Coordinates of C-alpha atoms in Angstrom, one line a residue:
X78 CA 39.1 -144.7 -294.9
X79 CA 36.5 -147.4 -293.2
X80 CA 37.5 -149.9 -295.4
X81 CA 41.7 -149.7 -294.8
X82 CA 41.4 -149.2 -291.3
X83 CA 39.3 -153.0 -291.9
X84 CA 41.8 -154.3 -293.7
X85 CA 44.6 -153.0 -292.0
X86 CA 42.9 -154.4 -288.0
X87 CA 42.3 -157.5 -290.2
X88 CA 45.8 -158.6 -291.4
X89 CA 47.3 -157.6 -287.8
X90 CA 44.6 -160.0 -286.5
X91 CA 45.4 -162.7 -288.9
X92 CA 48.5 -162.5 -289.3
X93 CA 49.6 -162.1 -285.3
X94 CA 47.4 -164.9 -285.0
X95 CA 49.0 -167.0 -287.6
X96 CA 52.4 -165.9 -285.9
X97 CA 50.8 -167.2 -282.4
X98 CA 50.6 -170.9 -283.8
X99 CA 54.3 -171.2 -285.6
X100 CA 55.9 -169.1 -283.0
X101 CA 58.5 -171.5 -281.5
X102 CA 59.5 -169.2 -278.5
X103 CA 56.2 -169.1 -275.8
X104 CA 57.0 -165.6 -274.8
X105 CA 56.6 -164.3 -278.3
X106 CA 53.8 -166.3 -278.9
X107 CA 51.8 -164.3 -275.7
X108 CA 53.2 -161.1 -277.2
X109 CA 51.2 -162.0 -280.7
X110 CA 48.1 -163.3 -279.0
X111 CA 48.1 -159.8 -277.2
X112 CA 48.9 -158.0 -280.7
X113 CA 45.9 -159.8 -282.6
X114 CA 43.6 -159.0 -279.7
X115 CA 44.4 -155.4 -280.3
X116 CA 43.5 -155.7 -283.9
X117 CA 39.9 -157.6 -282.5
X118 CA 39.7 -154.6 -280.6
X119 CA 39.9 -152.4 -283.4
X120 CA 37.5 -154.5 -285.2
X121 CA 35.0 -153.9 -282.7
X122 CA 35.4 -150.1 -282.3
X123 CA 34.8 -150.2 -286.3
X124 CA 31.4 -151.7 -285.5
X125 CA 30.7 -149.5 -282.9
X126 CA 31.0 -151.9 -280.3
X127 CA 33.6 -150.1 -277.9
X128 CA 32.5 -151.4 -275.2
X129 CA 32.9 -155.3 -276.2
X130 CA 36.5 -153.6 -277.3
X131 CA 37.3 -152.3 -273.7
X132 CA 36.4 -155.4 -272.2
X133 CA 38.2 -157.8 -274.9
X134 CA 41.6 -155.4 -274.0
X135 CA 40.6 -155.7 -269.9
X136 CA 39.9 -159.0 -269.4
X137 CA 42.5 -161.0 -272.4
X138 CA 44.8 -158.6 -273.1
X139 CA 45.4 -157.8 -269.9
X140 CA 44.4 -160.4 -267.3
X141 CA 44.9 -163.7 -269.7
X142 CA 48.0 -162.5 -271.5
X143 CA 49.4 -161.8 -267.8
X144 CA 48.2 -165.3 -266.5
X145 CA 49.9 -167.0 -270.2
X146 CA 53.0 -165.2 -269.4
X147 CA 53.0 -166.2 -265.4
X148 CA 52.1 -169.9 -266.9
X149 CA 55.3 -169.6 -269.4
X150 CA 57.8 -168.7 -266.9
X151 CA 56.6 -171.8 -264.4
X152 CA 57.0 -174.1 -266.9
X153 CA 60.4 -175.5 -268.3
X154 CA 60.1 -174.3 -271.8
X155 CA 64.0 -174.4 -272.8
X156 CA 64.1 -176.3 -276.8
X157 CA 66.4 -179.3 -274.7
X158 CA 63.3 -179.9 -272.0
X159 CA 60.6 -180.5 -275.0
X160 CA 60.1 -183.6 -275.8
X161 CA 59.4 -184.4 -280.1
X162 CA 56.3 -185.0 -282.0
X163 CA 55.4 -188.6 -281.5
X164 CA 53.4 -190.3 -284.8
X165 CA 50.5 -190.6 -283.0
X166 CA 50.5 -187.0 -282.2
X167 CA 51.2 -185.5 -285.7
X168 CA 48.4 -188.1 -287.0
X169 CA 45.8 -186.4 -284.4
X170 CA 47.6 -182.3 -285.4
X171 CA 46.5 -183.5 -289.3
X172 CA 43.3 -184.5 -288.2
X173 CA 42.7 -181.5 -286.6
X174 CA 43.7 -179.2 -288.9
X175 CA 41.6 -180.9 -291.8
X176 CA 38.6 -181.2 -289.5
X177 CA 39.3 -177.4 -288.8
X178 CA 39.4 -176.9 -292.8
X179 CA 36.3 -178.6 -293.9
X180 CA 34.3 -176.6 -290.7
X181 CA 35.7 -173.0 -292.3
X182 CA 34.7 -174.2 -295.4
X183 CA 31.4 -175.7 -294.4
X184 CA 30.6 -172.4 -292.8
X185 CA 32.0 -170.0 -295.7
X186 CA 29.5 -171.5 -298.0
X187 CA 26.2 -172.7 -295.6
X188 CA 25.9 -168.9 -293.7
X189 CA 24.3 -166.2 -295.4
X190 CA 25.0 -163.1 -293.2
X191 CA 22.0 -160.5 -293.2
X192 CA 24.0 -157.0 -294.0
X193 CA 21.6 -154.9 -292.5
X194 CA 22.0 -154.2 -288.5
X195 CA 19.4 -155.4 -286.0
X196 CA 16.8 -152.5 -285.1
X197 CA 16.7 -151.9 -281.2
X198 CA 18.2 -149.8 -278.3
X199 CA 21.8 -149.2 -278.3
X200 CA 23.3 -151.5 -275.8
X201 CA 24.4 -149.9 -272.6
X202 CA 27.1 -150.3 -270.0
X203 CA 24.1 -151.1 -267.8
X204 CA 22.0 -153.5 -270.1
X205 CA 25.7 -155.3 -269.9
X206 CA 25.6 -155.5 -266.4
X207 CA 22.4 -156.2 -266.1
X208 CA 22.5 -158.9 -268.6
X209 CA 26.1 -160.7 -266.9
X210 CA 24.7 -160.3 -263.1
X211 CA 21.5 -161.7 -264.3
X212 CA 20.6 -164.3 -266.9
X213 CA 24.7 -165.3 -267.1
X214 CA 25.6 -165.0 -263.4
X215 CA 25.7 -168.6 -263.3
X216 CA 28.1 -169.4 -266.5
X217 CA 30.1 -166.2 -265.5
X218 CA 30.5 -167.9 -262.3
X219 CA 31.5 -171.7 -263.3
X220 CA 33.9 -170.1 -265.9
X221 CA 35.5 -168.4 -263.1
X222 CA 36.1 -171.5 -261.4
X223 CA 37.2 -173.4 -264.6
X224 CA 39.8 -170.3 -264.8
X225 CA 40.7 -170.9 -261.0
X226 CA 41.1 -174.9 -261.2
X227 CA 43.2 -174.5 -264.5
X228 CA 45.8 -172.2 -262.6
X229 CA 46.2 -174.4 -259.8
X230 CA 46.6 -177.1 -261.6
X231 CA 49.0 -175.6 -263.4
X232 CA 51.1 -174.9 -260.5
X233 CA 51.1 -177.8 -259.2
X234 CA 52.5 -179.3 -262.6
X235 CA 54.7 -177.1 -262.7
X236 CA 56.2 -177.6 -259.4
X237 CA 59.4 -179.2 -259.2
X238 CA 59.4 -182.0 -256.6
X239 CA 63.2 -183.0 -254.8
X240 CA 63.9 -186.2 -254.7
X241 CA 63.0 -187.6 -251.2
X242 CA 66.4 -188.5 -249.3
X243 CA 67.0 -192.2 -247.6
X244 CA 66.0 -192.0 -243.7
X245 CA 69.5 -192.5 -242.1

């Protein structure tokens, strides 16, 4: 039963993910990213990790989905308003992708994963806390900011100046 509920939080993931990349309409894309973080979440209450689950659901699914969506309907996203792939563009996407390739490949066949589990207290809701208002207080913190300074600037892209009128 372990193993189909694996494979099943697996191809969601994947595939919603997949579906988040070649998705042409933005909207639909946010709606996949949210679906494949519900099959991450289901990977993690697999590895007993419901806690990491509730947060990944909190804090993506619900705050950065929310804040993709906001994003989407500020920007002009209709198919006449985008603009086509320029050479130079599709010569960095194929770069990318075969740099991306060779790294998943690189890594499938360089890391050996130990299969047995680390030995050591169960992680608590308070060894979390403990742990982010501690020792990452100060990367919690300048991520926060980084989150901050990418929505303004955001808006302020996305704000539509008029056209200043002639002084009669």
């Amino acid at each position: 039963m372990a193993n189909l509920l694996f494979y099943i939080f697996a191809f969601l993931t994947v595939v919603c993910a997949a579906l988040v990349v070649v998705n042409k309409n933005p909207v639909n894309g946010a709606m996949f990213l949210l679906l494949s973080l519900v099959g991450m979440a289901g990977l993690f209450v697999m590895l007993d990790a419901a806690l990491l689950a509730f947060v990944l659901l909190l804090v993506y699914a619900g705050a950065v989905v929310a804040l993709f969506l906001f994003i989407i309907m500020l920007l002009d996203t209709r198919p006449e308003s985008l603009k086509p792939f320029k050479k130079l563009s599709i010569l960095a996407s194929t770069v990318g992708g075969a740099l991306l390739l060779l790294g998943v490949y690189s890594l499938s066949h360089r890391v050996m994963l130990s299969s047995a589990a680390p030995v050591g207290p169960a992680p608590t809701l308070k060894n979390y806390a403990e742990q982010l208002f501690t020792t990452y207080l100060l990367p919690v913190q300048v991520v926060g900011f980084m989150l901050l300074i990418a929505m303004l600037g955001v808006i302020v892209l996305s704000k539509k100046f008029a056209p200043v009128e002639d002084a009669k």
